[in-house]
Short mmCIF file of C-alpha atoms in Angstrom, two decimals:
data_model
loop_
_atom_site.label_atom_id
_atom_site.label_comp_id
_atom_site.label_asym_id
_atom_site.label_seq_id
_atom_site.Cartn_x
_atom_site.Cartn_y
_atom_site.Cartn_z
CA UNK A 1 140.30 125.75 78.02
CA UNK A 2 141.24 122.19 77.07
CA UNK A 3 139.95 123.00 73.36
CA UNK A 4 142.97 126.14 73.93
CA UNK A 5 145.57 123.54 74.96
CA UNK A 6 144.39 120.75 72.39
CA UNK A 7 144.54 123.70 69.30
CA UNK A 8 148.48 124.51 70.59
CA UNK A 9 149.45 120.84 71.08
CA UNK A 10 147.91 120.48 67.35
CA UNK A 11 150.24 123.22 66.50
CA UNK A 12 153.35 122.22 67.62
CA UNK A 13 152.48 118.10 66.84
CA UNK A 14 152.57 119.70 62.82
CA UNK A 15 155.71 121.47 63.59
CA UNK A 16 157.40 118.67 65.22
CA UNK A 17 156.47 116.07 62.53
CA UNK A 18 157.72 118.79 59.51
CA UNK A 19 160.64 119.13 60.92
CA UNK A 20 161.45 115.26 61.28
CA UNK A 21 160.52 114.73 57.73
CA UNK A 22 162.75 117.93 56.50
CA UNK A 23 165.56 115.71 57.86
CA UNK A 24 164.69 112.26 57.63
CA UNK A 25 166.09 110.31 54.16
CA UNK A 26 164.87 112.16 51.27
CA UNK A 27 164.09 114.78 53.67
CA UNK A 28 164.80 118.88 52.34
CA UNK A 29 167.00 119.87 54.95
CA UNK A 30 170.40 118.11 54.09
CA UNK A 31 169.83 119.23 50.71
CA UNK A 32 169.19 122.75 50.58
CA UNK A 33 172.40 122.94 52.86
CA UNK A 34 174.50 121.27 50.67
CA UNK A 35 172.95 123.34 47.70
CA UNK A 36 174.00 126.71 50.51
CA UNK A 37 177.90 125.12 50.82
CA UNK A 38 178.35 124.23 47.23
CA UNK A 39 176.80 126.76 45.38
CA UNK A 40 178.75 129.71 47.59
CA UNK A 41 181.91 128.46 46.50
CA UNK A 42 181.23 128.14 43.11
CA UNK A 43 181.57 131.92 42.99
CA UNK A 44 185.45 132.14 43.59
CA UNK A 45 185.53 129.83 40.57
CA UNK A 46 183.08 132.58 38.95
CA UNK A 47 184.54 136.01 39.50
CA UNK A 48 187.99 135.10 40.41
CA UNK A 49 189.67 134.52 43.67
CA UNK A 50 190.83 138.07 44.98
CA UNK A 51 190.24 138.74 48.45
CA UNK A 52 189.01 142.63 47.91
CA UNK A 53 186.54 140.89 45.26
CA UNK A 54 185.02 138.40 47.06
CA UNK A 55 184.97 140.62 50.25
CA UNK A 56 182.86 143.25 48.13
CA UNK A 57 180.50 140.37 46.94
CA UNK A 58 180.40 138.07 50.03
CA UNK A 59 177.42 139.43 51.79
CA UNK A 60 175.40 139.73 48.36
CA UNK A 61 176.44 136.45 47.23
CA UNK A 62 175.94 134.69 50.89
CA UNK A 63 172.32 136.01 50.61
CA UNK A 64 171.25 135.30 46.84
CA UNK A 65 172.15 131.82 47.25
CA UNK A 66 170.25 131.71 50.64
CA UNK A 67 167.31 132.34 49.25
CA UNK A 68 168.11 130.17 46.26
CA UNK A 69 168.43 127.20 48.30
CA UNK A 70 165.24 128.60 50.34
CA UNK A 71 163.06 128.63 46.92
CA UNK A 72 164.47 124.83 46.46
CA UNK A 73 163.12 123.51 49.17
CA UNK A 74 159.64 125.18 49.47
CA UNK A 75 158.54 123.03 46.13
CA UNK A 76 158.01 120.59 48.24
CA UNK A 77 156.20 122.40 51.34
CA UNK A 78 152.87 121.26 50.62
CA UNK A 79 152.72 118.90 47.60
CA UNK A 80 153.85 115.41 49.57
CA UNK A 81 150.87 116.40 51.64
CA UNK A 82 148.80 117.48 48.87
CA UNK A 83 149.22 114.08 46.95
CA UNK A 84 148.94 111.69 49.20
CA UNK A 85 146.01 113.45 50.96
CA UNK A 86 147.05 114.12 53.97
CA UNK A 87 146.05 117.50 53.75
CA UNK A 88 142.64 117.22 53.52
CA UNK A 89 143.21 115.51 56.99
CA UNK A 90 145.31 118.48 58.20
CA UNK A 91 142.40 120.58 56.81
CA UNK A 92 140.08 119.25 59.48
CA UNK A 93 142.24 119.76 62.62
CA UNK A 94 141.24 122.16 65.36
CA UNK A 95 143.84 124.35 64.68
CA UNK A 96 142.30 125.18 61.01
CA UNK A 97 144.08 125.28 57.74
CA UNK A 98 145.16 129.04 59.02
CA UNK A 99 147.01 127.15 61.95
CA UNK A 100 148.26 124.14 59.43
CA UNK A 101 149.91 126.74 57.24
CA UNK A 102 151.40 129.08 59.94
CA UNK A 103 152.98 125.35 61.52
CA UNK A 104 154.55 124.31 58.71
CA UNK A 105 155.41 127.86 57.49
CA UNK A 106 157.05 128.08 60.65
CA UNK A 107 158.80 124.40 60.53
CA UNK A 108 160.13 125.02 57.40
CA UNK A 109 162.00 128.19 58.67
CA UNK A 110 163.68 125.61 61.68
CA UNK A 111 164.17 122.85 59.83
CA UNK A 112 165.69 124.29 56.36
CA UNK A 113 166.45 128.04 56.48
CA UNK A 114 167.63 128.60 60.05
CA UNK A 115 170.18 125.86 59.54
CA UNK A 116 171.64 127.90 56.81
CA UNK A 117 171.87 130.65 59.24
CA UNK A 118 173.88 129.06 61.67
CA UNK A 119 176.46 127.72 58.05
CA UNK A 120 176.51 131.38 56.89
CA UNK A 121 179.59 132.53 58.99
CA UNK A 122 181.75 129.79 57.66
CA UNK A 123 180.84 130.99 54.66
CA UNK A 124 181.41 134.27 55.01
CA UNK A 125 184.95 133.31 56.38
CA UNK A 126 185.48 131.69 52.81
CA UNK A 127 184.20 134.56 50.72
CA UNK A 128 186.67 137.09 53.34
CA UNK A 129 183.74 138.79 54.64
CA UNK A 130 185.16 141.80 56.35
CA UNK A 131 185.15 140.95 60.46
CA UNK A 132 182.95 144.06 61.41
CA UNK A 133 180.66 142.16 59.14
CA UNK A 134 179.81 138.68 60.47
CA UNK A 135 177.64 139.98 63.19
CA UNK A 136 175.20 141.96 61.16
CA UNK A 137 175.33 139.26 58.14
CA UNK A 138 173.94 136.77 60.88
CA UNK A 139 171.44 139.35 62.96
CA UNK A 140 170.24 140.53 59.01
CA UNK A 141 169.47 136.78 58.15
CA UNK A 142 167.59 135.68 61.55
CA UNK A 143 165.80 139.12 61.20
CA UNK A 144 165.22 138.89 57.07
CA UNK A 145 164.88 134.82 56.20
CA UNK A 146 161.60 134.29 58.04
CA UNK A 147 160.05 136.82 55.64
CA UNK A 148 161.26 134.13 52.48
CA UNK A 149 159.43 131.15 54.58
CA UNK A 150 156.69 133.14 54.64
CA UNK A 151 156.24 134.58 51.19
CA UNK A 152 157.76 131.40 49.97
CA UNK A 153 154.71 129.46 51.69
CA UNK A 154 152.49 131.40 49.50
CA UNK A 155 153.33 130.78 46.08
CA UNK A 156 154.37 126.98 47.23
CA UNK A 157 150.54 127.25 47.95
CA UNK A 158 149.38 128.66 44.87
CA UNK A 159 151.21 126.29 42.86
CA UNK A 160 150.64 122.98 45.02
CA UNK A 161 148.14 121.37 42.34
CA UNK A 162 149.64 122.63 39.37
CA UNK A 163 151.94 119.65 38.02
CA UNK A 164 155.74 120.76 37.76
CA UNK A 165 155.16 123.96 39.40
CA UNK A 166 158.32 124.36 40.60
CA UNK A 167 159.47 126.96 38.18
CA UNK A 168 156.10 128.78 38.07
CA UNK A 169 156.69 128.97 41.67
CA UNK A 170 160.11 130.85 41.55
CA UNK A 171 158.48 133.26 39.28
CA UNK A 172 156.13 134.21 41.59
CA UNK A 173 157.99 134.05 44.52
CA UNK A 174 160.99 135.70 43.55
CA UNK A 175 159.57 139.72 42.89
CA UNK A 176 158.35 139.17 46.31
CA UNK A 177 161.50 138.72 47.86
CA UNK A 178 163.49 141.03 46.14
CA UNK A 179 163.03 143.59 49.28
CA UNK A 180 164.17 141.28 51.11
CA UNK A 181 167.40 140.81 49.71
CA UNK A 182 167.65 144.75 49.24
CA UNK A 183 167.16 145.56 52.67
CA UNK A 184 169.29 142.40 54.02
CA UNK A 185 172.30 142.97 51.92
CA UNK A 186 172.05 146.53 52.75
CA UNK A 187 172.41 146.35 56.50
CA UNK A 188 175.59 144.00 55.92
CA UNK A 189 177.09 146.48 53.44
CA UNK A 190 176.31 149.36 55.36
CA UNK A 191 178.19 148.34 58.56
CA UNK A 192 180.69 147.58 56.29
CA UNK A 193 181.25 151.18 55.13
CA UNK A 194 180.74 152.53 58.62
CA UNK A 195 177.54 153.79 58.35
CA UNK A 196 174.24 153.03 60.76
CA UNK A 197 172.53 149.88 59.70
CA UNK A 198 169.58 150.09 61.95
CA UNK A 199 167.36 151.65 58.93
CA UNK A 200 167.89 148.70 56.79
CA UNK A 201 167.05 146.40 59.75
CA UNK A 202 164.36 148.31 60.32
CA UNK A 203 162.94 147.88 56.95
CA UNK A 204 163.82 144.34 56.72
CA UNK A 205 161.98 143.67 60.41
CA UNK A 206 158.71 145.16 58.75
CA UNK A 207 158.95 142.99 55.26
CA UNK A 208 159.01 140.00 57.90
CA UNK A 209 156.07 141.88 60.14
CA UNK A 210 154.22 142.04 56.78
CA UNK A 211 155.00 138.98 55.74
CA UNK A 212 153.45 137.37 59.30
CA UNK A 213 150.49 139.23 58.95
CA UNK A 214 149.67 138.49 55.29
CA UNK A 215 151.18 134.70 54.99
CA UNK A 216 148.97 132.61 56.83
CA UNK A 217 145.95 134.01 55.37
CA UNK A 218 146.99 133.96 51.90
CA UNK A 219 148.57 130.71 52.07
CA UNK A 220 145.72 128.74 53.78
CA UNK A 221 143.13 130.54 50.97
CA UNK A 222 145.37 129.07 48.38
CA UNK A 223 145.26 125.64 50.22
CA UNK A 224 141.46 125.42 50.43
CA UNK A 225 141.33 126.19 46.77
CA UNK A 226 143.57 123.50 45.71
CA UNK A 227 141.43 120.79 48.11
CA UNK A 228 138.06 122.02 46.72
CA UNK B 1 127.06 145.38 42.35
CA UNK B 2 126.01 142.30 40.58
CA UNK B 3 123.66 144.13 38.67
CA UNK B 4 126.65 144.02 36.17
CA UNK B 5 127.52 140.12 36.99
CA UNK B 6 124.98 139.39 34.11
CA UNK B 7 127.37 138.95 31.15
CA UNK B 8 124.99 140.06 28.53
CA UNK B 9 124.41 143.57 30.90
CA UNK B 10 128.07 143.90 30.90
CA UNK B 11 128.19 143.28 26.87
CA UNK B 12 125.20 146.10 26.40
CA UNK B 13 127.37 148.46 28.96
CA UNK B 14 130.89 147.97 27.43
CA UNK B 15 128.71 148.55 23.66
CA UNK B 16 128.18 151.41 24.58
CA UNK B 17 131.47 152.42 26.21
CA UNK B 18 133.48 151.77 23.43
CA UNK B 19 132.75 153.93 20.60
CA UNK B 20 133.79 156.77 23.12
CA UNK B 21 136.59 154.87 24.32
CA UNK B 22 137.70 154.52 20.82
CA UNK B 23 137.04 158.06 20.09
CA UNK B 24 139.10 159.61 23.18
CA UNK B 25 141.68 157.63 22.55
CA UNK B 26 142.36 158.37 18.80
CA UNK B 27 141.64 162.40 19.29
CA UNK B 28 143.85 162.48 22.24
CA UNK B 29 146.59 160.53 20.57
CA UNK B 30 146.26 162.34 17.70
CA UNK B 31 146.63 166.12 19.28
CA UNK B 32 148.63 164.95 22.28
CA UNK B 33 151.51 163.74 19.48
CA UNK B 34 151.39 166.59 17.58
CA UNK B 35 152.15 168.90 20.36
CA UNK B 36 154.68 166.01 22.16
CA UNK B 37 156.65 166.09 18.88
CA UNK B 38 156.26 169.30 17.23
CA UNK B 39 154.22 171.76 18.70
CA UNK B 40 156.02 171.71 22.51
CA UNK B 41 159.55 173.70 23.18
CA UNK B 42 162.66 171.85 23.76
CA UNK B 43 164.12 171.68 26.80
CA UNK B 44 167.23 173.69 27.66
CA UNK B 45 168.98 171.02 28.94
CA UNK B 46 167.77 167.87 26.89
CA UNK B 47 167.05 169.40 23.70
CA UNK B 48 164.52 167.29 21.42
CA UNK B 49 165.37 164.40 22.90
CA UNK B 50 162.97 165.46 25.93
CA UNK B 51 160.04 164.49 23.98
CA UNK B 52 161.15 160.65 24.71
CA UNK B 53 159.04 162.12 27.92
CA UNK B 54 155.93 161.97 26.23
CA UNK B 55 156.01 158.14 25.41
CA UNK B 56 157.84 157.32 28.57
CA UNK B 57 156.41 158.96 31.37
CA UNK B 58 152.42 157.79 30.59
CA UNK B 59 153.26 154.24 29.93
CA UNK B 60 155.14 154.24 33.61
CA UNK B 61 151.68 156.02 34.95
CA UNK B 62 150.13 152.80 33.54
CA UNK B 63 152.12 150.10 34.35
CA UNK B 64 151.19 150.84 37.73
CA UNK B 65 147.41 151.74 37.15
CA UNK B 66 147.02 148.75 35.64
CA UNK B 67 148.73 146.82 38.63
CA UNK B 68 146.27 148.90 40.86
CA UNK B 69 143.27 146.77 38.09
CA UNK B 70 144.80 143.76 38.93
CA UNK B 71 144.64 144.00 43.09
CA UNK B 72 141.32 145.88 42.76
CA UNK B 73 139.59 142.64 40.78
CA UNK B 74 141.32 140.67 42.98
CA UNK B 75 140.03 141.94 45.69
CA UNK B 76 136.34 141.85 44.48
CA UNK B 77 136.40 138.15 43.28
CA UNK B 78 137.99 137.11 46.90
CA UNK B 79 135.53 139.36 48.84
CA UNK B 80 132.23 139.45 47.07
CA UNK B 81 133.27 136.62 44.65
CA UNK B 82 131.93 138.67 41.35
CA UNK B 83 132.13 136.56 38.07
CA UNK B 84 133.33 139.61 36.02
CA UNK B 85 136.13 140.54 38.82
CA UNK B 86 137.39 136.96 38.48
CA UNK B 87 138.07 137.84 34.45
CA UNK B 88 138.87 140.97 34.73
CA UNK B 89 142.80 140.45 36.07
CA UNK B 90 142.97 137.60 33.32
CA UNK B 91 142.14 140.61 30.79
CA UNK B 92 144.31 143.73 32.29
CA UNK B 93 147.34 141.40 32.80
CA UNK B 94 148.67 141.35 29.22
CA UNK B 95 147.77 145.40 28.58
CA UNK B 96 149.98 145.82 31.86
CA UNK B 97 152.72 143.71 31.09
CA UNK B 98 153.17 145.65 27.72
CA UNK B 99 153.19 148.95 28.99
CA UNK B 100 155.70 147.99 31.67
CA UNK B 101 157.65 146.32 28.49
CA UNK B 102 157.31 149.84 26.76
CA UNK B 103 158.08 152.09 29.98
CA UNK B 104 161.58 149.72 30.61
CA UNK B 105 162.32 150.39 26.96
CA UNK B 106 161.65 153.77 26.01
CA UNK B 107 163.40 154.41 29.61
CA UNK B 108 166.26 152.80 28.65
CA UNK B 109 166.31 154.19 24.63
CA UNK B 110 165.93 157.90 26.54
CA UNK B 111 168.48 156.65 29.57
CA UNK B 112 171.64 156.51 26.96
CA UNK B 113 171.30 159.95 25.65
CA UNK B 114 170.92 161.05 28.83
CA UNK B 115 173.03 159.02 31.22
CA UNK B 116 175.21 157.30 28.83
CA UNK B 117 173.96 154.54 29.65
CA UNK B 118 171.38 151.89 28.69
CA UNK B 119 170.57 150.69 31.93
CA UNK B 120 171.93 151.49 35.26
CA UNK B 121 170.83 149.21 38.41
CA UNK B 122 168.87 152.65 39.92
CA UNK B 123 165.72 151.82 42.42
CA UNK B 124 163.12 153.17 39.97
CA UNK B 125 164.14 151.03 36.86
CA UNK B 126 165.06 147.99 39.73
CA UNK B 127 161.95 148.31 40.67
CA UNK B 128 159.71 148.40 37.17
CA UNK B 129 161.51 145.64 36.37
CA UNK B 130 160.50 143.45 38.76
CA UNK B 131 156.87 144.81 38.41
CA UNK B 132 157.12 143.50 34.85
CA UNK B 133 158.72 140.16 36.53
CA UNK B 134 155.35 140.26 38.38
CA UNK B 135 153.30 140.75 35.42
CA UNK B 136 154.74 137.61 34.17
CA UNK B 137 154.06 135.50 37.49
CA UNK B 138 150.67 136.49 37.15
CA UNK B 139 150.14 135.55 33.71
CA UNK B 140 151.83 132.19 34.02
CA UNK B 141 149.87 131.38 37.19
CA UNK B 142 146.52 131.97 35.51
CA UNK B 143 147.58 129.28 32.25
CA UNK B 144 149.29 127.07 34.78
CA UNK B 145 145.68 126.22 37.13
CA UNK B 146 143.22 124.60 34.29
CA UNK B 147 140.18 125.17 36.35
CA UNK B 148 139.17 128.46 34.89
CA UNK B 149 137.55 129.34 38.52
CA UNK B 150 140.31 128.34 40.77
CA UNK B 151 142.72 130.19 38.79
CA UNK B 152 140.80 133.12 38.88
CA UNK B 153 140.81 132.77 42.48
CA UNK B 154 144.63 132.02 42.68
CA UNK B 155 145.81 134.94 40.56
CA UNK B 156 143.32 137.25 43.17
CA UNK B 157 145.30 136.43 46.10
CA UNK B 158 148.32 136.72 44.10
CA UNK B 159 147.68 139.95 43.43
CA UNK B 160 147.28 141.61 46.51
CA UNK B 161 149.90 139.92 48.04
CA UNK B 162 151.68 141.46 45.34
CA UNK B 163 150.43 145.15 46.33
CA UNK B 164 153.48 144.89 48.34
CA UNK B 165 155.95 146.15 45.84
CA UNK B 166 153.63 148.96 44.85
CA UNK B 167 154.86 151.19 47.69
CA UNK B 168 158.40 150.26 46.55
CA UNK B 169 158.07 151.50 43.25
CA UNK B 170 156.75 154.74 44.35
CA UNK B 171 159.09 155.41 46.84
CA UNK B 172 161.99 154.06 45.56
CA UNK B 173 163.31 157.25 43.72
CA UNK B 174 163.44 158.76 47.25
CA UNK B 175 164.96 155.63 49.21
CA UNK B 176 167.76 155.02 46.12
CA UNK B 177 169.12 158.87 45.37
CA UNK B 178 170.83 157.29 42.08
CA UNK B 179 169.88 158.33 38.17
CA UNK B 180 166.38 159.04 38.15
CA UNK B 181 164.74 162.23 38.60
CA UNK B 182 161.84 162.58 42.01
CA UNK B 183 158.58 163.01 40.89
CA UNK B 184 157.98 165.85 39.33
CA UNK B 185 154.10 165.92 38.06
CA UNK B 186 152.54 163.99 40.94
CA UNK B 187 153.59 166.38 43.66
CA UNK B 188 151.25 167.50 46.78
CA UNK B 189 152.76 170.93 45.69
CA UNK B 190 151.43 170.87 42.54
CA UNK B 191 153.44 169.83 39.02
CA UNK B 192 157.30 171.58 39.20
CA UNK B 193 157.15 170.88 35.10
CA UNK B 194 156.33 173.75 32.17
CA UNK B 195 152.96 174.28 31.38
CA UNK B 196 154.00 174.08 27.68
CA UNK B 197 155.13 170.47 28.35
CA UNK B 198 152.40 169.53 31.06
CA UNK B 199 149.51 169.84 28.82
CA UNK B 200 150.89 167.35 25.89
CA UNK B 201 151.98 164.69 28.31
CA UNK B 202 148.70 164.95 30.43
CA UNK B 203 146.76 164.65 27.17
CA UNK B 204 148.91 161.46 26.38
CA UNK B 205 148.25 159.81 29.49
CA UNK B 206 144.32 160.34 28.62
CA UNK B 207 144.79 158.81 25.60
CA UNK B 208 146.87 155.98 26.93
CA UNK B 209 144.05 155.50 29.30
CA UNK B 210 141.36 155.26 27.29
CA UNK B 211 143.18 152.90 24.78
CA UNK B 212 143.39 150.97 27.69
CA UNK B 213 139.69 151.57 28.39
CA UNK B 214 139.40 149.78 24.80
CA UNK B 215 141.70 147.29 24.99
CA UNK B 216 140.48 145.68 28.11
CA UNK B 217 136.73 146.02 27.71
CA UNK B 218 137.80 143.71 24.45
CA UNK B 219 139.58 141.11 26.02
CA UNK B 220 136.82 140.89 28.36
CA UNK B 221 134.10 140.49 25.98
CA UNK B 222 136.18 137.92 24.20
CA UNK B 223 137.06 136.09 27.24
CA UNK B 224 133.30 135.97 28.13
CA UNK B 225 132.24 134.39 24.48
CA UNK B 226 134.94 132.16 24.94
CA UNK B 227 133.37 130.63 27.86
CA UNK B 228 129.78 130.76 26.70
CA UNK B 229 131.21 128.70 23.40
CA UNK B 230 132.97 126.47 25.30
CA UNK B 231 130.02 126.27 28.09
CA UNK B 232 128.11 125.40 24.96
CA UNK B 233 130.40 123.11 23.37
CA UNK B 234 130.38 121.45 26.32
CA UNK B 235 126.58 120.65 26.37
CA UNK B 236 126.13 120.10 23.16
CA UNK B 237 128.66 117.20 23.60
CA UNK B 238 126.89 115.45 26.63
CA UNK B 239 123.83 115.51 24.48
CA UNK B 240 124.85 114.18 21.37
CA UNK B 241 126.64 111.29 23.84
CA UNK B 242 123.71 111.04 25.46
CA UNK B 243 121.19 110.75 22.31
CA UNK B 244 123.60 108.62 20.79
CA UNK B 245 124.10 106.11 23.71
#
């Protein structure tokens, strides 16, 4: 029983801390939002500033550079950790490394992706999303952005003692969240058109289903092979 | 199991493998091109340009067998940690990657006859192209970890979290209705193609197997001498530092 409540207090004492360093100075969060604002409205620069072209795009574009700005951030979701050893600390709690990587799997999605949620209708309003779309855009991204925490956690896992991993990280990251994007955009588009977005959401529900089952496994076997 | 986790067992077994391997896959390749490129009818619709087919279709079949190498070995090494399953992704990898490579291009040379076009964003070709993405991941992964062991270890759980996309791939010519044709030879109700045209391309796909057969039982004996020379380079060097301190 008080082992039960210890393990959760563990738990939550990881997620807490995670998300006080994501924003603290030099802290991930401020950055991959700023990365979200600026690198949406480079677009209108990009393809031109037509309101029927940037309504077509906005959804796609909103959620590219989404999960761009996710990918920047998860370089660093385990190596400060990893370097200065804490870890091998973390490794030892009663919650296990499982528990260590679901925590900060899960404090990354609150500290740096669900922010972006909450920006993406302001967004949207600058790339003329379509009204009937701004509901669906923001229930596709709560359903859909977990699963990039949690297949981002993996390959920032895989890659945590290789030096300058960063880019070998978006390689293998990115194939996996190309369903993702498919399904996510897809739900948007769809209500768009007037057509029944439940299958995409659906879909994009059991990418993040999948990605909760297989995540904390993989990434915590990938952790204890870095720390052997 | 492990009866074949001895290296020099697995040397004697692939020894004797290969001259087979290497026979299958030149007789096959020989007869199965013949009849691809002269000996099979045209199609009424695509003229000669059908026999694109024979190149195209086999090298799809193994970009995804291969994949299936790649999750099976990593499987093994993670669950019964065998030596040779921990090489065995390092070898297929590369083979993979190139057939993927020659299944997006011969697509795409047989797509603008065709189509018109060269490439067209369509789920099936989507989705082979991020297989070969994958390919690429896995390859990069395995020189990025130095620790021969832990990147053999790393690439396994790579690759069945990978297993993922597989069901994409297959299915995605039913989820996308765009370009590409359904399946047509690996049907529950049995092959919708001309028997005429069945039996060349079948015969190609043995003989891209077996090459593959070849290839990989190569790489893996040269992977294993490479790490028995460098095993031994390795103790020869702590000797002569020893004998010479």
């Amino acid at each position: 029983m008080t082992a039960a409540v210890k393990s959760t207090g563990v738990f939550w004492a990881v997620v807490r801390r995670d998300i006080k360093l994501a924003w603290s100075q030099g802290g991930t969060g401020t950055m991959a939002l700023s990365f979200f604002l600026i690198a949406v409205s480079l677009f209108p620069f990009g393809v031109g500033p037509e309101p029927q072209m940037l309504a077509r795009i906005a959804a796609g574009v909103i959620w590219v550079v989404a999960l761009l700005a996710c990918l920047l951030s998860l370089d660093r979701l385990f190596q400060a950790d990893f370097e200065d050893g804490s870890l091998d600390d973390l490794a030892l709690s009663p919650i296990g490394m499982m528990g260590i990587a679901a925590a900060k799997t899960l404090a990354h999605w609150i500290s740096t992706v669900l922010p972006l949620v909450v920006m993406a209708p302001l967004l949207a309003m600058l790339m003329q999303l379509p009204n009937e779309g701004y509901l669906l855009l923001v229930i596709s991204l709560l359903i859909g952005t977990p699963a990039l925490s949690l297949f981002g956690a993996i390959g920032a896992a895989l890659t945590v003692s290789v030096r300058r991993g960063g880019v070998l990280m978006s390689l293998l990251v990115l194939p996996l969240y190309i369903p993702t994007l498919i399904f996510g955009v897809g739900a948007v588009d769809a209500v768009i058109l007037s057509a029944d977005p439940t299958p995409h959401l659906a879909l994009l529900g059991a990418v993040t289903l999948v990605g909760i089952v297989v995540s904390p496994f993989a990434t915590a076997a990938a952790l204890r092979l870095s720390l052997e | 199991m492990h009866r074949f986790a001895n290296p020099a067992q697995f040397n004697r077994l692939a020894d004797k493998i290969l001259p087979w391997a290497i026979a299958i896959t030149v007789i096959t390749l020989v007869v199965g091109l013949y009849y691809a490129l002269f000996a099979s009818p045209e199609d009424y619709q695509q003229g000669s340009s059908v026999r694109m087919m024979y190149v195209h279709v086999p090298a799809a079949w193994m970009a995804m067998f291969v994949y299936g190498v790649l999750a099976v070995s990593g499987f093994v090494a993670l669950v019964w940690k065998h030596p040779l399953a921990l090489i065995s992704g390092k070898a297929a990898a590369p083979i993979g990657a190139v057939f993927t490579l020659l299944a997006l291009i011969t697509g795409s040379l047989w797509g603008k006859p065709m189509w018109g076009t060269y490439w067209e964003w369509d789920g099936r070709m989507t989705s082979v192209l991020v297989l070969f993405f994958f390919y690429l991941g896995y390859m990069a992964l395995w020189q990025g970890i130095e620790d021969e062991d832990k990147a053999g270890k790393a690439t396994s759980i790579l690759a069945l979290v990978g297993v993922v996309n597989l069901p994409i791939i297959k299915f995605s010519v039913e989820w996308w209705n765009t370009l590409h044709q359904p399946a047509s030879v690996m049907r529950l109700d049995g092959p919708t193609i001309h028997t005429d045209m069945l039996i060349p391309l079948l015969t190609l796909a043995v003989a891209y197997k077996a090459y593959f057969v070849v290839v990989f039982l190569w790489r893996m004996k040269l992977e294993i001498n490479e790490r028995k020379i460098s095993a031994l380079a390795q103790a020869a060097n702590v000797k002569v530092h020893h004998y010479g301190g």
